[in-house]
């Protein structure tokens, strides 16, 4: 039941010593404010770094380099070259792989030509499975498909930057032709990058061809540049990485202790390390904020003890006329809750507003970077902060409230 008199009493009690109330509330305000800001900053840092993970988070890449150890009569310094036969062997023997994407690139100085326009771009030969390794946004047409691979079709999928440099803004590139090293390719699709980092610029300046077509058109024979893999559900990327390298070492007669001949990059391992780093940052943020909140709560507890001391005679009068201990206990706890709740809620609102202001400034001035982007506040964190406020307010009022409830009326009435 709503008791107006009790709320008025709480209001006048806190208003009586304005400066003391404001300084005490500021401790709680600052703790919640710092919690929200630190969490927002941590999320901004995580978003900035995670946007660089433009490939599947459990992907593995394997490539070859030169051998460093002699093996089975072969000298060190051999350049290992992957072949189509390695692709077939991996696909047949390693069952833990869900996606395998052989890749080639077109090296050397060359221009991509359309009409009187010519620009230098990155050109890769890929299989349809590559979209699972590195997601992209197909804006029109399609990506390389199985029929392109089988029939060695001369088709190309171009990035949005390629399109803007070779075509007019209103021009549809689908079913038109571009020339790469003098070889004509029909454009069957365009794509954009889902990224917002600097890596997106490289992505949209890329042209994808069917891998088999690239091998045939540019005299690459059976050679492959490197592989991208995604393990099956429940299989660690490290297992795929180890098995692929072991099979390739066996096929190309690489010494078991030669760590230089085969290179690899385990995205899953890197992703887990980054996640661990941000879990640590989050824990430190909580620790700093909770300690600040505790300091504020201690301040609230102290101020409530002072209030109880100042109102000792009043509590004695209340008890002498029959006021139950619970009425005094609840009033002190409620007063503590009001002080911490209002201060903490204002701190929460201020923190959210500050983080949103930073986010707005980053977007408005295009200042988001590879290390900080889109700071945000998790709704669960806000609810947790509110729960902390309620607990803090209750804890801050328990000791002084208990002391007030135990006041002896006779002793209280003699208090000066």
Tab-separated table of C-alpha atoms in Angstrom:
chain	number	residue	atom	x	y	z
A	1	UNK	CA	0.000	0.000	0.000
A	2	UNK	CA	1.379	3.423	-0.943
A	3	UNK	CA	2.195	5.520	2.154
A	4	UNK	CA	2.544	9.200	1.164
A	5	UNK	CA	3.659	10.238	4.637
A	6	UNK	CA	6.558	7.804	4.589
A	7	UNK	CA	7.749	9.052	1.194
A	8	UNK	CA	7.497	12.667	2.335
A	9	UNK	CA	9.505	11.788	5.417
A	10	UNK	CA	12.224	10.197	3.278
A	11	UNK	CA	12.275	13.236	0.999
A	12	UNK	CA	12.679	15.743	3.838
A	13	UNK	CA	15.268	13.554	5.573
A	14	UNK	CA	17.497	13.494	2.457
A	15	UNK	CA	16.802	17.160	1.665
A	16	UNK	CA	17.837	18.277	5.140
A	17	UNK	CA	21.534	17.805	4.317
A	18	UNK	CA	21.701	18.415	0.555
A	19	UNK	CA	25.465	18.490	0.146
A	20	UNK	CA	25.939	15.350	2.191
A	21	UNK	CA	23.254	13.529	0.205
A	22	UNK	CA	24.685	14.629	-3.157
A	23	UNK	CA	28.252	13.630	-2.296
A	24	UNK	CA	27.106	10.258	-0.952
A	25	UNK	CA	24.932	9.554	-3.995
A	26	UNK	CA	27.777	10.504	-6.329
A	27	UNK	CA	29.765	7.444	-5.237
A	28	UNK	CA	26.984	5.110	-6.401
A	29	UNK	CA	26.355	7.230	-9.509
A	30	UNK	CA	30.022	7.064	-10.525
A	31	UNK	CA	30.277	3.303	-9.962
A	32	UNK	CA	27.332	2.515	-12.258
A	33	UNK	CA	28.455	5.137	-14.773
A	34	UNK	CA	31.942	3.599	-14.946
A	35	UNK	CA	30.486	0.095	-15.270
A	36	UNK	CA	28.375	1.077	-18.263
A	37	UNK	CA	31.138	3.112	-19.931
A	38	UNK	CA	33.779	0.430	-19.431
A	39	UNK	CA	31.426	-2.247	-20.762
A	40	UNK	CA	30.573	-0.098	-23.764
A	41	UNK	CA	34.246	0.591	-24.430
A	42	UNK	CA	35.048	-3.116	-24.093
A	43	UNK	CA	32.318	-3.978	-26.591
A	44	UNK	CA	33.577	-1.274	-28.943
A	45	UNK	CA	37.086	-2.707	-28.756
A	46	UNK	CA	35.739	-6.223	-29.325
A	47	UNK	CA	33.604	-5.126	-32.285
A	48	UNK	CA	36.541	-3.300	-33.826
A	49	UNK	CA	38.808	-6.320	-33.593
A	50	UNK	CA	36.137	-8.899	-34.461
A	51	UNK	CA	35.212	-7.135	-37.691
A	52	UNK	CA	38.619	-8.223	-38.980
A	53	UNK	CA	37.414	-11.827	-38.710
A	54	UNK	CA	36.003	-11.710	-42.219
A	55	UNK	CA	36.233	-15.477	-42.585
A	56	UNK	CA	34.543	-18.400	-40.858
A	57	UNK	CA	35.602	-18.489	-37.211
A	58	UNK	CA	36.575	-22.170	-37.388
A	59	UNK	CA	38.390	-22.019	-40.737
A	60	UNK	CA	41.892	-23.346	-41.396
A	61	UNK	CA	44.211	-22.341	-44.235
A	62	UNK	CA	47.149	-24.466	-45.382
A	63	UNK	CA	49.833	-23.580	-47.947
A	64	UNK	CA	53.303	-24.758	-48.916
A	65	UNK	CA	56.769	-23.236	-48.724
A	66	UNK	CA	60.337	-24.574	-49.021
A	67	UNK	CA	61.624	-27.594	-47.152
A	68	UNK	CA	64.342	-27.021	-44.561
A	69	UNK	CA	65.418	-30.623	-43.878
A	70	UNK	CA	66.660	-33.422	-46.173
A	71	UNK	CA	64.382	-36.460	-46.390
A	72	UNK	CA	64.473	-39.783	-48.264
A	73	UNK	CA	67.432	-38.665	-50.413
A	74	UNK	CA	65.877	-35.301	-51.270
A	75	UNK	CA	67.775	-32.113	-50.480
A	76	UNK	CA	66.444	-29.199	-48.390
A	77	UNK	CA	65.260	-26.081	-50.147
A	78	UNK	CA	62.688	-27.820	-52.345
A	79	UNK	CA	59.663	-25.713	-53.214
A	80	UNK	CA	56.553	-27.778	-52.501
A	81	UNK	CA	53.677	-27.222	-54.948
A	82	UNK	CA	50.118	-28.326	-54.247
A	83	UNK	CA	48.269	-30.194	-56.995
A	84	UNK	CA	44.698	-31.119	-57.901
A	85	UNK	CA	45.590	-34.644	-56.805
A	86	UNK	CA	46.189	-33.303	-53.280
A	87	UNK	CA	42.672	-31.883	-53.343
A	88	UNK	CA	41.241	-35.253	-54.255
A	89	UNK	CA	43.387	-37.073	-51.673
A	90	UNK	CA	42.328	-34.746	-48.855
A	91	UNK	CA	38.673	-35.002	-49.837
A	92	UNK	CA	38.858	-38.802	-49.880
A	93	UNK	CA	40.937	-39.455	-46.762
A	94	UNK	CA	40.064	-36.809	-44.174
A	95	UNK	CA	36.442	-37.287	-43.148
A	96	UNK	CA	36.487	-34.561	-40.496
A	97	UNK	CA	36.344	-31.848	-43.165
A	98	UNK	CA	32.975	-30.267	-43.973
A	99	UNK	CA	34.205	-27.735	-46.562
A	100	UNK	CA	37.371	-27.781	-48.636
A	101	UNK	CA	38.120	-24.842	-50.923
A	102	UNK	CA	41.227	-25.022	-53.154
A	103	UNK	CA	42.433	-21.578	-54.239
A	104	UNK	CA	44.697	-20.007	-56.850
A	105	UNK	CA	45.711	-16.430	-57.492
A	106	UNK	CA	46.810	-14.650	-60.647
A	107	UNK	CA	50.264	-13.184	-60.112
A	108	UNK	CA	52.297	-10.670	-62.091
A	109	UNK	CA	51.516	-7.217	-63.469
A	110	UNK	CA	48.343	-7.102	-65.528
A	111	UNK	CA	45.278	-4.952	-66.098
A	112	UNK	CA	41.596	-5.819	-66.170
A	113	UNK	CA	40.137	-4.236	-69.276
A	114	UNK	CA	36.628	-3.286	-70.367
A	115	UNK	CA	36.293	-1.048	-73.401
A	116	UNK	CA	38.580	1.913	-72.932
A	117	UNK	CA	38.869	1.378	-69.176
A	118	UNK	CA	41.683	-0.638	-67.606
A	119	UNK	CA	42.419	-1.063	-63.888
A	120	UNK	CA	44.561	-3.416	-61.816
A	121	UNK	CA	42.628	-5.754	-59.499
A	122	UNK	CA	43.185	-8.930	-57.484
A	123	UNK	CA	42.073	-12.082	-59.301
A	124	UNK	CA	41.495	-15.419	-57.588
A	125	UNK	CA	40.453	-18.853	-58.789
A	126	UNK	CA	37.969	-20.493	-56.447
A	127	UNK	CA	35.402	-23.235	-55.965
A	128	UNK	CA	31.753	-22.622	-54.988
A	129	UNK	CA	32.553	-23.734	-51.421
A	130	UNK	CA	34.643	-20.636	-50.807
A	131	UNK	CA	31.577	-18.580	-49.845
A	132	UNK	CA	31.333	-20.771	-46.721
A	133	UNK	CA	34.922	-19.953	-45.803
A	134	UNK	CA	34.656	-16.225	-46.457
A	135	UNK	CA	31.092	-14.867	-46.494
A	136	UNK	CA	30.179	-12.171	-49.001
A	137	UNK	CA	27.051	-10.328	-50.057
A	138	UNK	CA	25.982	-11.245	-53.599
A	139	UNK	CA	24.369	-8.041	-54.836
A	140	UNK	CA	23.360	-9.340	-58.282
A	141	UNK	CA	23.707	-12.528	-60.278
A	142	UNK	CA	25.509	-15.407	-58.597
A	143	UNK	CA	28.833	-16.806	-57.425
A	144	UNK	CA	30.899	-19.501	-59.137
A	145	UNK	CA	28.945	-22.778	-59.316
A	146	UNK	CA	29.710	-26.461	-59.874
A	147	UNK	CA	28.906	-26.304	-63.580
A	148	UNK	CA	31.458	-23.508	-64.018
A	149	UNK	CA	34.086	-25.741	-62.402
A	150	UNK	CA	33.200	-28.821	-64.445
A	151	UNK	CA	32.951	-27.091	-67.836
A	152	UNK	CA	35.782	-24.603	-67.163
A	153	UNK	CA	33.503	-21.727	-68.065
A	154	UNK	CA	35.062	-18.315	-68.595
A	155	UNK	CA	32.898	-16.466	-66.103
A	156	UNK	CA	33.752	-13.911	-63.432
A	157	UNK	CA	32.257	-12.527	-60.234
A	158	UNK	CA	33.357	-8.949	-59.545
A	159	UNK	CA	33.491	-6.798	-56.421
A	160	UNK	CA	31.574	-3.545	-56.072
A	161	UNK	CA	34.736	-1.467	-56.491
A	162	UNK	CA	35.576	-3.329	-59.693
A	163	UNK	CA	32.075	-2.565	-60.930
A	164	UNK	CA	32.337	1.155	-60.113
A	165	UNK	CA	35.703	1.466	-61.863
A	166	UNK	CA	34.784	-0.414	-65.043
A	167	UNK	CA	31.088	0.485	-65.442
A	168	UNK	CA	28.860	3.526	-65.374
A	169	UNK	CA	26.751	3.962	-62.198
A	170	UNK	CA	23.482	2.964	-63.875
A	171	UNK	CA	25.019	0.217	-66.018
A	172	UNK	CA	24.232	-3.449	-65.303
A	173	UNK	CA	27.442	-5.535	-65.545
A	174	UNK	CA	25.677	-8.927	-65.690
A	175	UNK	CA	26.294	-10.745	-69.006
A	176	UNK	CA	28.899	-8.199	-70.105
A	177	UNK	CA	32.547	-9.097	-70.742
A	178	UNK	CA	35.843	-8.057	-69.204
A	179	UNK	CA	39.360	-9.079	-70.285
A	180	UNK	CA	41.991	-10.407	-67.917
A	181	UNK	CA	45.428	-10.740	-69.514
A	182	UNK	CA	43.681	-10.611	-72.876
A	183	UNK	CA	41.277	-13.456	-72.009
A	184	UNK	CA	37.551	-12.504	-72.094
A	185	UNK	CA	35.343	-13.448	-69.143
A	186	UNK	CA	31.577	-13.076	-68.858
A	187	UNK	CA	30.423	-11.325	-65.672
A	188	UNK	CA	27.802	-13.481	-63.937
A	189	UNK	CA	27.688	-11.850	-60.503
A	190	UNK	CA	28.631	-8.883	-58.347
A	191	UNK	CA	29.294	-8.825	-54.633
A	192	UNK	CA	29.939	-6.521	-51.703
A	193	UNK	CA	31.773	-7.044	-48.426
A	194	UNK	CA	29.939	-7.463	-45.117
A	195	UNK	CA	32.896	-5.759	-43.411
A	196	UNK	CA	33.323	-2.123	-42.448
A	197	UNK	CA	37.071	-2.220	-41.783
A	198	UNK	CA	39.905	-1.437	-44.172
A	199	UNK	CA	39.892	-5.109	-45.221
A	200	UNK	CA	36.571	-4.449	-46.964
A	201	UNK	CA	38.382	-2.264	-49.510
A	202	UNK	CA	40.580	-5.194	-50.540
A	203	UNK	CA	37.559	-7.485	-50.754
A	204	UNK	CA	35.546	-5.305	-53.117
A	205	UNK	CA	38.542	-4.849	-55.420
A	206	UNK	CA	38.588	-8.579	-56.123
A	207	UNK	CA	37.525	-10.723	-59.072
A	208	UNK	CA	36.673	-14.410	-58.631
A	209	UNK	CA	37.008	-16.971	-61.444
A	210	UNK	CA	36.311	-20.713	-61.466
A	211	UNK	CA	39.517	-22.364	-60.240
A	212	UNK	CA	39.657	-24.865	-63.087
A	213	UNK	CA	39.183	-22.075	-65.629
A	214	UNK	CA	42.054	-20.090	-64.134
A	215	UNK	CA	44.341	-23.128	-64.297
A	216	UNK	CA	43.507	-23.668	-67.980
A	217	UNK	CA	43.390	-20.050	-69.155
A	218	UNK	CA	46.618	-18.947	-67.505
A	219	UNK	CA	48.747	-22.082	-67.876
A	220	UNK	CA	48.755	-23.043	-64.223
A	221	UNK	CA	48.380	-26.716	-65.072
A	222	UNK	CA	47.421	-28.846	-62.067
A	223	UNK	CA	48.916	-26.395	-59.564
A	224	UNK	CA	47.005	-25.075	-56.574
A	225	UNK	CA	48.010	-22.148	-54.397
A	226	UNK	CA	46.513	-23.062	-51.012
A	227	UNK	CA	43.498	-24.605	-49.295
A	228	UNK	CA	40.744	-23.290	-47.055
A	229	UNK	CA	38.972	-25.766	-44.760
A	230	UNK	CA	36.019	-25.817	-42.397
A	231	UNK	CA	35.723	-28.824	-40.043
A	232	UNK	CA	32.517	-30.717	-39.423
A	233	UNK	CA	30.373	-29.778	-36.435
A	234	UNK	CA	31.988	-30.906	-33.192
A	235	UNK	CA	35.456	-31.250	-34.749
A	236	UNK	CA	38.240	-28.906	-33.715
A	237	UNK	CA	39.974	-26.916	-36.433
A	238	UNK	CA	43.281	-28.064	-34.916
A	239	UNK	CA	42.390	-31.686	-35.759
A	240	UNK	CA	41.806	-30.814	-39.429
A	241	UNK	CA	44.971	-28.712	-39.510
A	242	UNK	CA	47.085	-31.557	-38.120
A	243	UNK	CA	45.614	-34.247	-40.387
A	244	UNK	CA	45.885	-32.169	-43.563
A	245	UNK	CA	49.509	-31.277	-42.893
A	246	UNK	CA	50.360	-34.892	-42.064
A	247	UNK	CA	48.794	-36.126	-45.315
A	248	UNK	CA	50.521	-33.469	-47.413
A	249	UNK	CA	53.858	-34.197	-45.714
A	250	UNK	CA	53.470	-37.848	-46.603
A	251	UNK	CA	52.504	-37.156	-50.217
A	252	UNK	CA	55.299	-34.645	-50.848
A	253	UNK	CA	58.022	-36.477	-48.860
A	254	UNK	CA	58.503	-33.834	-46.214
A	255	UNK	CA	60.496	-34.664	-43.088
A	256	UNK	CA	58.171	-35.099	-40.054
A	257	UNK	CA	60.197	-32.503	-38.126
A	258	UNK	CA	60.254	-29.950	-40.929
A	259	UNK	CA	58.164	-27.021	-39.689
A	260	UNK	CA	58.958	-24.738	-42.605
A	261	UNK	CA	57.619	-26.694	-45.566
A	262	UNK	CA	53.933	-26.337	-44.698
A	263	UNK	CA	52.374	-23.134	-43.443
A	264	UNK	CA	48.961	-22.819	-41.835
A	265	UNK	CA	46.643	-20.364	-40.154
A	266	UNK	CA	44.083	-21.592	-37.643
A	267	UNK	CA	41.327	-18.975	-37.401
A	268	UNK	CA	39.572	-20.878	-34.615
A	269	UNK	CA	42.679	-20.690	-32.415
A	270	UNK	CA	43.074	-16.958	-33.047
A	271	UNK	CA	39.378	-16.377	-32.403
A	272	UNK	CA	39.478	-18.218	-29.080
A	273	UNK	CA	42.535	-16.238	-27.971
A	274	UNK	CA	40.795	-12.969	-28.818
A	275	UNK	CA	37.645	-14.076	-26.997
A	276	UNK	CA	39.752	-14.955	-23.949
A	277	UNK	CA	41.349	-11.513	-24.051
A	278	UNK	CA	37.992	-9.762	-24.089
A	279	UNK	CA	36.657	-11.996	-21.328
A	280	UNK	CA	39.575	-10.757	-19.233
A	281	UNK	CA	38.843	-7.136	-20.150
A	282	UNK	CA	35.203	-7.641	-19.177
A	283	UNK	CA	36.199	-9.173	-15.844
A	284	UNK	CA	38.522	-6.247	-15.071
A	285	UNK	CA	35.765	-3.792	-16.017
A	286	UNK	CA	33.351	-5.487	-13.631
A	287	UNK	CA	35.972	-5.607	-10.876
A	288	UNK	CA	36.816	-1.899	-11.146
A	289	UNK	CA	33.148	-0.919	-11.298
A	290	UNK	CA	32.047	-3.198	-8.452
A	291	UNK	CA	34.831	-1.872	-6.219
A	292	UNK	CA	33.707	1.673	-7.027
A	293	UNK	CA	30.090	0.726	-6.266
A	294	UNK	CA	31.157	-0.888	-2.983
A	295	UNK	CA	32.935	2.319	-2.013
A	296	UNK	CA	29.714	4.186	-2.781
A	297	UNK	CA	27.644	1.698	-0.806
A	298	UNK	CA	29.960	2.037	2.189
A	299	UNK	CA	29.441	5.786	1.952
A	300	UNK	CA	25.663	5.290	1.870
A	301	UNK	CA	25.877	2.968	4.886
A	302	UNK	CA	27.902	5.518	6.821
A	303	UNK	CA	25.529	8.336	6.016
A	304	UNK	CA	22.566	6.204	7.073
A	305	UNK	CA	24.303	5.490	10.390
A	306	UNK	CA	24.681	9.246	10.884
A	307	UNK	CA	21.010	9.761	10.033
A	308	UNK	CA	20.032	7.067	12.553
A	309	UNK	CA	22.199	8.748	15.202
A	310	UNK	CA	20.629	12.140	14.492
A	311	UNK	CA	17.112	10.691	14.722
A	312	UNK	CA	17.645	8.519	17.808
A	313	UNK	CA	15.218	10.517	19.950
A	314	UNK	CA	12.622	10.443	17.143
A	315	UNK	CA	12.851	6.647	16.958
A	316	UNK	CA	12.500	6.470	20.737
A	317	UNK	CA	9.282	8.476	20.561
A	318	UNK	CA	7.967	6.237	17.764
A	319	UNK	CA	8.625	3.062	19.734
A	320	UNK	CA	7.212	4.520	22.913
A	321	UNK	CA	3.884	5.153	21.214
A	322	UNK	CA	3.782	1.603	19.834
A	323	UNK	CA	5.559	1.746	16.470
A	324	UNK	CA	6.693	-1.809	15.599
A	325	UNK	CA	10.432	-2.364	14.861
A	326	UNK	CA	9.597	-3.333	11.275
A	327	UNK	CA	8.172	0.121	10.505
A	328	UNK	CA	11.468	1.741	11.515
A	329	UNK	CA	13.526	-0.974	9.825
A	330	UNK	CA	11.630	-0.681	6.537
A	331	UNK	CA	11.799	3.114	6.546
A	332	UNK	CA	15.625	3.193	6.884
A	333	UNK	CA	16.107	0.458	4.260
A	334	UNK	CA	13.697	2.238	1.912
A	335	UNK	CA	15.559	5.516	2.425
A	336	UNK	CA	18.812	3.745	1.571
A	337	UNK	CA	17.212	2.165	-1.504
A	338	UNK	CA	15.925	5.539	-2.695
A	339	UNK	CA	19.354	7.125	-2.321
A	340	UNK	CA	21.230	4.334	-4.117
A	341	UNK	CA	18.438	3.640	-6.616
A	342	UNK	CA	18.048	7.209	-7.843
A	343	UNK	CA	21.816	7.795	-7.954
A	344	UNK	CA	22.461	4.491	-9.678
A	345	UNK	CA	19.657	4.913	-12.183
A	346	UNK	CA	20.957	8.363	-13.111
A	347	UNK	CA	24.427	6.821	-13.455
A	348	UNK	CA	23.002	4.105	-15.706
A	349	UNK	CA	21.191	6.619	-17.909
A	350	UNK	CA	24.244	8.871	-18.073
A	351	UNK	CA	26.498	5.952	-18.969
A	352	UNK	CA	24.201	4.726	-21.725
A	353	UNK	CA	23.836	8.261	-23.038
A	354	UNK	CA	27.601	8.771	-23.052
A	355	UNK	CA	28.238	5.500	-24.898
A	356	UNK	CA	25.519	6.296	-27.452
A	357	UNK	CA	27.033	9.764	-27.940
A	358	UNK	CA	30.431	8.184	-28.666
A	359	UNK	CA	28.816	5.732	-31.077
A	360	UNK	CA	26.984	8.550	-32.849
A	361	UNK	CA	30.207	10.564	-33.156
A	362	UNK	CA	32.088	7.568	-34.603
A	363	UNK	CA	29.393	7.021	-37.241
A	364	UNK	CA	28.818	10.717	-37.996
A	365	UNK	CA	32.513	11.474	-38.493
A	366	UNK	CA	33.340	8.046	-39.988
A	367	UNK	CA	35.919	7.479	-37.246
A	368	UNK	CA	35.395	3.759	-36.671
A	369	UNK	CA	38.671	1.860	-37.005
A	370	UNK	CA	40.053	-1.657	-37.060
A	371	UNK	CA	40.418	-1.461	-33.261
A	372	UNK	CA	37.288	0.333	-32.097
A	373	UNK	CA	33.807	0.330	-33.611
A	374	UNK	CA	30.154	0.412	-32.580
A	375	UNK	CA	30.401	0.621	-28.762
A	376	UNK	CA	27.177	-0.802	-27.377
A	377	UNK	CA	25.520	-1.738	-24.116
A	378	UNK	CA	24.209	-5.245	-23.615
A	379	UNK	CA	20.627	-5.280	-22.301
A	380	UNK	CA	21.610	-8.057	-19.879
A	381	UNK	CA	24.376	-5.854	-18.488
A	382	UNK	CA	21.843	-3.080	-17.846
A	383	UNK	CA	19.552	-5.490	-15.991
A	384	UNK	CA	22.510	-6.806	-14.013
A	385	UNK	CA	23.499	-3.263	-13.101
A	386	UNK	CA	19.957	-2.584	-11.859
A	387	UNK	CA	20.066	-5.784	-9.809
A	388	UNK	CA	23.376	-4.642	-8.310
A	389	UNK	CA	21.710	-1.349	-7.414
A	390	UNK	CA	18.875	-3.054	-5.535
A	391	UNK	CA	21.297	-5.314	-3.654
A	392	UNK	CA	23.604	-2.395	-2.880
A	393	UNK	CA	20.760	-0.272	-1.554
A	394	UNK	CA	19.495	-3.097	0.639
A	395	UNK	CA	22.933	-3.925	2.015
A	396	UNK	CA	23.715	-0.272	2.676
A	397	UNK	CA	20.588	0.106	4.815
A	398	UNK	CA	20.590	-3.175	6.761
A	399	UNK	CA	23.103	-2.274	9.490
A	400	UNK	CA	21.774	1.230	10.269
A	401	UNK	CA	18.176	-0.003	9.969
A	402	UNK	CA	18.831	-2.841	12.424
A	403	UNK	CA	20.433	-0.397	14.847
A	404	UNK	CA	17.447	1.919	14.584
A	405	UNK	CA	14.949	-0.914	15.080
A	406	UNK	CA	16.733	-2.035	18.264
A	407	UNK	CA	16.638	1.434	19.801
A	408	UNK	CA	15.596	1.330	23.444
A	409	UNK	CA	12.849	3.977	23.873
A	410	UNK	CA	13.986	4.933	27.417
A	411	UNK	CA	17.605	5.396	26.365
A	412	UNK	CA	16.604	7.172	23.151
A	413	UNK	CA	14.447	9.739	24.973
A	414	UNK	CA	17.426	10.632	27.186
A	415	UNK	CA	19.675	11.118	24.134
A	416	UNK	CA	21.007	14.626	23.680
